XYZ file of C-alpha atoms in Angstrom:
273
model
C -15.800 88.670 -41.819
C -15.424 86.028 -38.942
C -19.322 84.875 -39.408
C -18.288 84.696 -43.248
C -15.092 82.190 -42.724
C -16.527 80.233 -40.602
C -19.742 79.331 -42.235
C -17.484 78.491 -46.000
C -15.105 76.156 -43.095
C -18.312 74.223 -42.882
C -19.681 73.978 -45.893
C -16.083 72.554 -47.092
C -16.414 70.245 -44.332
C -20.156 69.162 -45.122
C -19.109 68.873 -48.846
C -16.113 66.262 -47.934
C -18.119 64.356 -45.431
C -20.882 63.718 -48.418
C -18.229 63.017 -50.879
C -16.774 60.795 -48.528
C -19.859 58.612 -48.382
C -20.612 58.551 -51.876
C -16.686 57.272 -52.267
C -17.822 54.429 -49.357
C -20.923 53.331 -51.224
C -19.347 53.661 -54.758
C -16.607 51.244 -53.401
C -19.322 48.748 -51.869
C -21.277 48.416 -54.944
C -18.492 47.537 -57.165
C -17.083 44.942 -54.503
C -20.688 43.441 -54.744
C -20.514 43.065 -58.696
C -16.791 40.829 -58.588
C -16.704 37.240 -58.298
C -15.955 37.483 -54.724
C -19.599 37.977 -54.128
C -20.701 36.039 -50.985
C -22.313 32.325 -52.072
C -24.510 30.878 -49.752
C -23.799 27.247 -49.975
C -26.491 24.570 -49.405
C -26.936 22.852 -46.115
C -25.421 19.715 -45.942
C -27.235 16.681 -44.483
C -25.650 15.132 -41.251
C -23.467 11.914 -42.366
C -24.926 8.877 -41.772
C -25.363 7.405 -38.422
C -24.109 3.583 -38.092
C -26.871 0.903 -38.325
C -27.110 -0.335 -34.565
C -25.719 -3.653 -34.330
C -27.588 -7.016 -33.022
C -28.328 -6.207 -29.220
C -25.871 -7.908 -26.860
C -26.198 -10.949 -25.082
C -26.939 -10.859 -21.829
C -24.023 -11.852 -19.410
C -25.866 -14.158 -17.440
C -26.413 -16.244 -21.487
C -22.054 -15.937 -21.356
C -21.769 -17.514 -18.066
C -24.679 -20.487 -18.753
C -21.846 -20.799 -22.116
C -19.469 -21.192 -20.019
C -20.954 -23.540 -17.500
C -21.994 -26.086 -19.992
C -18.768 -26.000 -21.331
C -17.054 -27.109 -17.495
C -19.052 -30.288 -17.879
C -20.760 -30.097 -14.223
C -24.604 -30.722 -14.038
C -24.489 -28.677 -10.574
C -22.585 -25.735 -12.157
C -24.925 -25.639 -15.610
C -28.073 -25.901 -12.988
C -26.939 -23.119 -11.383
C -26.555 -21.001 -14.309
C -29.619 -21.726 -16.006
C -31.756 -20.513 -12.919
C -29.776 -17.126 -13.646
C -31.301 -17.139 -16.975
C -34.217 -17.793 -15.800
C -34.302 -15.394 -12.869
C -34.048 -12.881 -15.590
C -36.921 -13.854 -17.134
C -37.984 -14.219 -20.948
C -35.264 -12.149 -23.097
C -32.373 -13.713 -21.202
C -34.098 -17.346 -22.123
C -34.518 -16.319 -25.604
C -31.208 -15.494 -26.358
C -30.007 -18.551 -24.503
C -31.680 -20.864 -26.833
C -29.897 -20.452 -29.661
C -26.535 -20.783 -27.887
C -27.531 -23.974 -26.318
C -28.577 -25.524 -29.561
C -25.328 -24.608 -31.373
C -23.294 -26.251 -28.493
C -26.081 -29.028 -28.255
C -24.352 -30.176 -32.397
C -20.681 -29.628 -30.476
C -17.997 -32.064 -31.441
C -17.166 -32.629 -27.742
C -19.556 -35.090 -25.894
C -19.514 -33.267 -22.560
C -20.455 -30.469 -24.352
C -23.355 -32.207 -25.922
C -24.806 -34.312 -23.231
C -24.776 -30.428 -20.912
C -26.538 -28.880 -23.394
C -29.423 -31.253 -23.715
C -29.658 -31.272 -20.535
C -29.887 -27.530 -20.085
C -32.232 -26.804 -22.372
C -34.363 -29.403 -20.421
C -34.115 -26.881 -17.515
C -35.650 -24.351 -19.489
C -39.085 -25.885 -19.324
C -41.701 -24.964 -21.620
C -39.890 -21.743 -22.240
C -37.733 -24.322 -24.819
C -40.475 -24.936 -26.874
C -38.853 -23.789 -29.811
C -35.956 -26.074 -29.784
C -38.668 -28.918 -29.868
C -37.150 -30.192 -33.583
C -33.393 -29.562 -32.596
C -34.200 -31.911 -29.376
C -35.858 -34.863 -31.714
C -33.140 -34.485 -33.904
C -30.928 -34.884 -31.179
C -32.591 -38.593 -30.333
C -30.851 -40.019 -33.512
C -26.799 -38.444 -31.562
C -24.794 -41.019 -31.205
C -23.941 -41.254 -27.943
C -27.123 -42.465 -25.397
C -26.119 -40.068 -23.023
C -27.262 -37.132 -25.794
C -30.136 -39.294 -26.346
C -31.528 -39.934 -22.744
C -31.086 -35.888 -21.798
C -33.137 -35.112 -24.884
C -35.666 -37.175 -24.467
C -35.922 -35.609 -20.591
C -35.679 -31.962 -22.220
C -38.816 -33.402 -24.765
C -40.552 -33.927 -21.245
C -40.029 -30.932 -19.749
C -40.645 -29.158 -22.726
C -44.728 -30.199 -23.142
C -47.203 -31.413 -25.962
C -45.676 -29.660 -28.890
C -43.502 -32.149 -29.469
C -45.862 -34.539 -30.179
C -45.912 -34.464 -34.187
C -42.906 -34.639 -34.194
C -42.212 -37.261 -32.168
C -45.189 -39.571 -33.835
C -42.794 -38.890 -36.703
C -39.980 -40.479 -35.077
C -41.582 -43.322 -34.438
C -41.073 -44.428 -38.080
C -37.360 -43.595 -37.733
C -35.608 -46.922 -39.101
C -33.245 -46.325 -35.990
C -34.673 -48.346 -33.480
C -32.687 -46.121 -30.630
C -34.585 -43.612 -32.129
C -38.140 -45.273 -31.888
C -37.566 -46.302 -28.254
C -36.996 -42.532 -26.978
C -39.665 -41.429 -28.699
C -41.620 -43.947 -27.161
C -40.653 -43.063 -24.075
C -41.436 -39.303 -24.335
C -44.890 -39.916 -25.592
C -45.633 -42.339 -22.853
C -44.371 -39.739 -20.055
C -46.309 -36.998 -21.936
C -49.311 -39.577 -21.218
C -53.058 -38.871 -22.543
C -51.352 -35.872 -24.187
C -50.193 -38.098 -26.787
C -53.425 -39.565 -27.644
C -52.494 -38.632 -31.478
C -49.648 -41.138 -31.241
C -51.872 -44.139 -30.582
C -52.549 -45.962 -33.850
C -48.670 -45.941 -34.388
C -48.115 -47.369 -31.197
C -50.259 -49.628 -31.573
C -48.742 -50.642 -35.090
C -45.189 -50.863 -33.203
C -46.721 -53.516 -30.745
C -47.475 -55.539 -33.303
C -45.071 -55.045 -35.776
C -41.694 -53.774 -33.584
C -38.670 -55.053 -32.490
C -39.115 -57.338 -29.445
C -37.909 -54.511 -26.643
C -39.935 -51.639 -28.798
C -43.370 -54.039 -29.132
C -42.814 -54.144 -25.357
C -42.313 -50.227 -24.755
C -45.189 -49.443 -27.303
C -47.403 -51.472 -25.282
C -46.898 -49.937 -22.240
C -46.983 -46.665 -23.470
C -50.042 -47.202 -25.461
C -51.733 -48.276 -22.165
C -49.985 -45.543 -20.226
C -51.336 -42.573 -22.524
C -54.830 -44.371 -23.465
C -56.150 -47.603 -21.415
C -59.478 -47.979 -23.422
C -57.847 -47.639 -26.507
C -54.572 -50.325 -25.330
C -57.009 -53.002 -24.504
C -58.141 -54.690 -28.160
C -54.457 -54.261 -29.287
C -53.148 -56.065 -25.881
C -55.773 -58.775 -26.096
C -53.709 -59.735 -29.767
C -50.176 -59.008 -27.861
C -51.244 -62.275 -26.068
C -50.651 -64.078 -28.690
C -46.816 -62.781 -29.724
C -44.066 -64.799 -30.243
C -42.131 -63.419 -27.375
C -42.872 -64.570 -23.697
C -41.820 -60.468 -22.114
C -44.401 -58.788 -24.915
C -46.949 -61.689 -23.730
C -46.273 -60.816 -19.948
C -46.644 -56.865 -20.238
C -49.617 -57.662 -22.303
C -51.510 -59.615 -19.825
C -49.956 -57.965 -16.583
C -51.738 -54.133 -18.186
C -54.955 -56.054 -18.908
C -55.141 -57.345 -15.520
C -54.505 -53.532 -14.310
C -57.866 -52.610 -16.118
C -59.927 -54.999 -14.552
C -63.582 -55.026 -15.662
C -62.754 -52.612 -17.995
C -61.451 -55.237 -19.767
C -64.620 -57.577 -20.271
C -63.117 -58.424 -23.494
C -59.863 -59.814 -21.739
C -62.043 -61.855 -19.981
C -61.488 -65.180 -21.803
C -57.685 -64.787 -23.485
C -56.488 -63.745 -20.199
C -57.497 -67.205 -18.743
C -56.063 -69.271 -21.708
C -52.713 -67.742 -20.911
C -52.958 -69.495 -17.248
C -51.680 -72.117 -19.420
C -49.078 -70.649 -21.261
C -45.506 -72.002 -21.196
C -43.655 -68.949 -19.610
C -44.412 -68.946 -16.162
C -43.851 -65.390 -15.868
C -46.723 -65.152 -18.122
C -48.941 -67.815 -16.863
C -48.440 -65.400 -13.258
C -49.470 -62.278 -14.944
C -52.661 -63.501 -16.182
């Protein structure tokens, strides 16, 4: 009777644990057909990162800045050998600066800036056109550092400085002179101007052009000093004849105008010859 009880106890309980689960997956099933069903949204893409901005300057390119603006050759000096020290990107970077304060409205400014991007060497190269532009400033302080940078700076100036020589400024002409003729047989290109200037400049350029023209090519100098004998102006006969003498033998050709100007009325000439 016991055995009988028991076994009915647990088939009720069997019954209500199934109907349980049916009730449990009954209620799942319609949660899964409502509109709270679970949406899997779409990835969204990271937002966009920030372009990077133009690398900085480095400080030692703040400091040159700086320096030029003090207006003390010793203290810009100094800070372009800590430009330099740090080798090609510092330089690069410093170039632009220096030409922007190179067009400043303050001389100082100006006349520093030239001059430091003469320091720079060959590593300048690039501001070759800014410097030649800078031989028409008006101030001939501007002037005389840019035509040392020019120097410093090597034969790529060249074109553009046998372009200069048909500036109509004749400030302009002179410096460019002078670069060519301390760039020496490196301006070869710039001799048939020169020699046109010693015939047909003003009285200080014909002068200049002639001793440049000997200074960068003696051979070529000597037919267009043996006609320089015969200008109107006693200096541009004197530098003629005293650079003829220099070549010596070389100068067969001198030979016989050289001894006519024993004679001539200038006795500063009449000594060179």
């Amino acid at each position: 009777m016991a055995n009988g009880s028991n076994r009915g106890l647990l088939v009720a309980v069997i019954i209500l644990a199934v109907l349980n689960v049916i009730l449990l997956v009954t209620v799942a099933v319609l949660n899964l057909g409502t509109s709270d069903q679970l949406v899997v949204e779409p990835a969204q893409a990271p937002p966009p990162q920030p372009a990077p901005g133009p690398p900085k300057d480095p400080a030692s390119v703040h400091e040159l800045e700086k320096a030029i603006k003090s207006g003390r050759f010793q203290t810009t000096l100094e800070a372009v050998e800590s430009v330099r020290d740090e080798g090609t990107t510092s330089v690069e970077a410093a170039i632009p600066k220096l030409w922007k304060l190179a067009t400043d409205k303050s001389l100082p400014t100006r006349v520093q800036s030239a001059y430091a991007i003469g320091l720079m060497g060959p590593e300048a190269s690039s501001a070759v056109v800014e410097l030649v532009s800078l031989l028409q400033d008006d101030s001939v302080l501007v002037r005389r550092q840019a035509a040392e940078a020019l120097v410093r700076t090597g034969d790529e100036t060249v074109p553009l400085l046998v372009e200069a020589l048909g500036n109509s400024r004749p400030e302009v002409q002179e410096y460019a002179v002078y670069v060519l003729a301390e760039l020496g047989p490196k301006s070869k290109d710039a001799v048939s101007k020169l020699a046109e200037l010693v015939q047909n400049g003003d009285k200080l350029l014909r002068v200049q052009a002639a001793r440049a023209l000997y200074k960068i090519d003696p051979e070529a100098a000597v037919p267009v000093l043996i006609d320089a004998l015969e200008d109107s102006e006693a200096i541009v006969r004197r530098t003629a004849a005293s650079r003829l003498g220099q070549r010596g033998t070389a100068a067969k050709d001198a030979f016989e105008p050289l001894s006519k100007m024993l004679g001539d009325d200038a006795e500063e000439v009449a000594q060179s010859a």
